[in-house]
Every structure is written in structure tokens, then in C-alpha cells.
Amino acid sequence: MTENLTKTQSAPKRAALLWAIVGGAAATAASTFLAWTWTTNFPGNLTIYGNPAPLQLLTLVGAVLTALHALSALGVKGLGWLTPAGARKALWIMALGTFATTLFTTLAIVVELGALVDLEPGAGVAVVAAAVPAIAAYLLPDDTRKAAPAKQLASWIEILIIVAVFALGLFVVTFGIDTDDSEPQLFIAYLILVGFSAVALIKSGLTQRLSAITARNRQVAVTSSLVAAIAFPFLQQSGDTYTLIAVNILIFATVALGLNIVVGLAGLLDLGYVAFLGVGAYTAALVSGATSSAFGVQFPFWAAALTGMAASLVFGVVIGAPTLRLRGDYLAIVTLGFGEIFRIAMGNLDGTSGPKITNGPNGIPNIPHLEFFGYNFGKPHTVLGVELGAYANYYLLMILIMALVVLVFARASNSRIGRAWVAIREDETAATAMGINGFRVKLIAFALGAALAGLAGTVQAHVNTTVVPENYVFAGPVPPNSAFLLAAVILGGMGTISGPIVGSALLFLIPAKLQFMQDYQLLGFGLALILLMRFRPEGLIANKRAQLEFHENDDQVAVPEQRQSEDEDADAGTAKAGA
């Protein structure tokens, strides 16, 4: 009875706080139509009344999302689906993200222009108004609950939801990549808002329901993701300027997926994995008709790609056969040594220190562009009335290769060999005792991962048109390198498909867009990893089994029924693999 009385007394307070949040969010949205500075010297032109600049649009989006979450908590009909796991945490994070985005913009104006007087009253209104929802949401009582199972909707409605989600995701990604490099403030504010919004969606339980919908319509989800990826170059407003970033992200992600087989599934710590990317790139450069090639041959791309994959696979077997009997730190040190040996060897094959094959530190330049049946990848082409540049051609090629790699990863991880990899990762001694040939299984993982990296390397050689040893180091300011590849797998989520792709995108896109922070990016990268290991050690997109291991005492972690059945199948498959 006392508990019911307390709830009755707190209900008016909760409603008042929620209405304060709605009012603050409305005021924040209105402030974006005011001028925030009087001079156009600040990038983006925040001087116009009634027409929000891109930086102000971010605040506007955050305010609208905050208001919608608050209205959902108030029980407004039709918005209850926004917060199935409770509104307080998601609402506070969303309001805090809006405030952080607004505050960053105003501070950027002061720092860039040099004085507080450069702010117009609209900026002050925006900061104060955005602070109100953040404070009010913090004072809300916690209403976190286990999300009730969502009712299954009509199939056409679920298909529309999936299409809308992928279309929205495509717009968000395109907006971030298309931000002007001369306006780093816009990209930083974009990262702040997207990061807080993503966490808010997770806390609200909405992502779990979306995952259930995509699981029931897997073919539609896969098709939608593929269509959204293919549509990206057609939506580029800057021509081919930023498509190169997307191509490199796909190359980086393909290599990370190969490493995910070695690290995420088999549990083998490989610190020299970038060397396999280099093997594929150098092989393709030598057999693709480069003017400085020592062989003087020109294979068609499909043959060059197979040759690069085969060379990387052979190197994987040759390196793995004598070293995979080692475990843990010893294996990591040996693979690190292999990566350095490869880089040094490529630099010494210059005709002076060794045979003249790779031109030493000068590398192999002038690698010709690909050509399929008269379609030259190095020239712009008009498709569906849109002119696609050279990098757009390579982007579409990498989409096909990425789809192939994802298929290989999914089939391998769900096979008997994949179950054996998981068993080796969890406890090699126990797996060996159950009859699994640990050495053979690990060698297969090493060889398959190396082959996928070699395939990505063949495309990288043609995209960059030059291959040099400095591209394949353990750690450096520009990915991909072994340290960043391993970080992409851990950051995204080991053992998953989408995790390394997201991790690769973040680790490549952020340094590419924030080049002015190049001297401090390793510091920021280290701090980000520390925070990740503290608050989400399982990665951004977690494997459900790993998530339960890291949060075994957290009542809020729930495993969907479908995933539970998959884990049961995995356990059964592991037992079969040992037979």
C-alpha cells in the first residue's frame, strides 16, 4: 500500500518533469531558427533567421527526438513503441546529446572567432533551452523495465519499417561523409549527436525490437542493406570526392572480417595480419601489367585476384604451420615478427639488398586500372543519368566483394569448422579432449583469414595505383594497419559480422575527416578504447554469448528467443565437431 501511495504521489512530479522536457525541447527547436552569430566568418553561416544552418539542424533533430521520447513517456497514443524498455535512461541520454551538440557549437563559435561577443542571443537561448530537458530528464524516476515481446505486425508493415530504417541509415551515413573537410566542427557535432542517439535507442529497447523484425524478414533486410549500399555513390553531392573514403572503408572492413575469423572465432591473437593484405596487393601489382613489375605480365582481374588470394593463403599456411602450436602471447609475438619481416623484406627486394622484384622502398607504381569487357574502372561512367567517377566504380566492386566475404564468414561460422573454432577459442584443452584437432582447425582459420585479406589487397593495389612497404606496418597514423585492424574487430564486436564493419568505418572515417587532429588521434583512440572496455567490453555490436558473459549479473540483458535457439544449435554443433 505504501508503495502504491508513493507512486501516486510521484506521478504528478513525473508528468511535470516530462512536460518541462517537452517545453525545453520545443524552445531548443525554435532557437535553431534564430541567428547564433553575427558574422559569416564562422563556417556554415549561422547568421540567417528562419533558415537553420547544418550545425543548427543537428540541434533541431536532437530537440525533436527528445520531445518525441518525452511524449512517449507521457503516454501519447501512437508513440509508445519508442520506449518499450522504459523512457528515463533513453530520454536523459537523448537530451544530454542535444545539449552537448548545442554547447559544442557555441563553444566552437567562441574559440573560432575569439570572443563571447561574437555570439548572438539565439545561441544563448539554444544553450539554456537545451539544458532544461537534460536536467529534467536526470531528475525523472527510473522506469527501466524488461521490454515486453512486440506483437508481430503484418508482413507488409514490417517490410516498410525495414526499408525506412535502411533509408534513414543511408541518409545519416551520407550526411556524415559529405560534411565539408573545411568545416570539422560540423562533423564533430554530427558524431556527438549520432553517438548519443545510438545509445539512447539501445537503452530504450527499440533496437532490440528492430532486430526481431529483421530476424523475421532476413531476406528483406539483406536486400535492403545491399540496395542502400549500392545507392550511396548515386547520392553523393560532391562527385567522387568522398567516395574514395567509402572504398577504403570497405577494403578496411573486408580485411577486418578476415581477421575476425582468426581472432573473433578461433581466438588467435594475430598482430601481423596486415602483412596478408600486403601479400595480395604486391601480388596483384606484379601480375597486373605495372610498368615497373619484374614479371612483365598482365593478368585479367579475376586471375590477379585469385593469384593474390592464393599467394596470401600460401603465406598463411607457411607462417601458420610452424607457429600455431604456440598459444597466447607467444603466438602474438611471432605474428608481430612476421608482419615486420614482410615489410622489411619488401623494402629489401630492390636489386641491391636482394633480388629486384618490388623496387624496394619505392614500391610498384603505375598499376593500371581494372577493365572488365571494355568497362574501364579508371574513367567516369554515366549510370541511370548519374555520372559515377572512378572511385564509385571501385566502390561498387567492393560491395560485391564484401557480400562474398560476408557470405563466406557466415557459412564458415555456422559450419562444423566454425563450431570447432568457437570451442578452441573458449577452451582449447577441453576442445582437444573432446577430439577436435586443434592444430588443423586453427590452420584452416589462419589460411581462410589470410585469403580474404589477400582478396582485399588486390583491389587496394588498383585503387591506390601504387604499392609501397610503408602501407603495411603494425601501427601508424593511417589505417589499415595491424593495430587498427585488431582494434576494429574488438571495437565493433568479436565474432559478429556487422561489428567489424562498424568498427572499421569509425576508425577510418574519423581520422579521414578530422585530419587537423592527426597529432592527437592516437591519444583520442586510446581514450576511446579505455572507455569502451569500461562501459561496453563486448563491443559496439555484441555477440549475444559474449554480452551475457560480460553482464551476467545485469538483469537488463535479455537474449531474444531466436538467438537462444541459435546458441543451443551452436552448442550442439560444437559437440558434433568433436566427434
CSV table of C-alpha atoms in Angstrom, one decimal, residues 82 100 102 107 169 181 186 191 214 220 230 264 308 320 389 394 413 506 513 530 552 576:
chain,number,residue,atom,x,y,z
A,82,LEU,CA,9.6,4.5,-28.9
A,100,ALA,CA,26.2,18.6,-25.8
A,102,THR,CA,24.4,22.7,-28.9
A,107,LEU,CA,31.9,27.0,-27.8
A,169,GLY,CA,20.6,4.9,-42.1
A,181,ASP,CA,36.5,18.9,-44.6
A,186,LEU,CA,30.1,20.1,-38.3
A,191,LEU,CA,29.5,12.4,-34.2
A,214,THR,CA,14.8,-8.0,-39.3
A,220,VAL,CA,14.2,-8.3,-47.0
A,230,ILE,CA,24.7,0.4,-53.9
A,264,GLY,CA,36.9,-13.5,-33.1
A,308,GLY,CA,46.6,-12.7,-54.8
A,320,GLY,CA,50.8,-20.8,-39.5
A,389,GLY,CA,33.6,8.7,-61.0
A,394,TYR,CA,35.7,0.5,-57.3
A,413,SER,CA,31.0,-19.6,-38.6
A,506,LEU,CA,34.5,4.5,-37.4
A,513,LYS,CA,37.5,13.7,-41.6
A,530,ILE,CA,39.6,2.6,-22.4
A,552,GLU,CA,26.0,-12.0,-16.2
A,576,LYS,CA,29.3,-32.7,-33.4
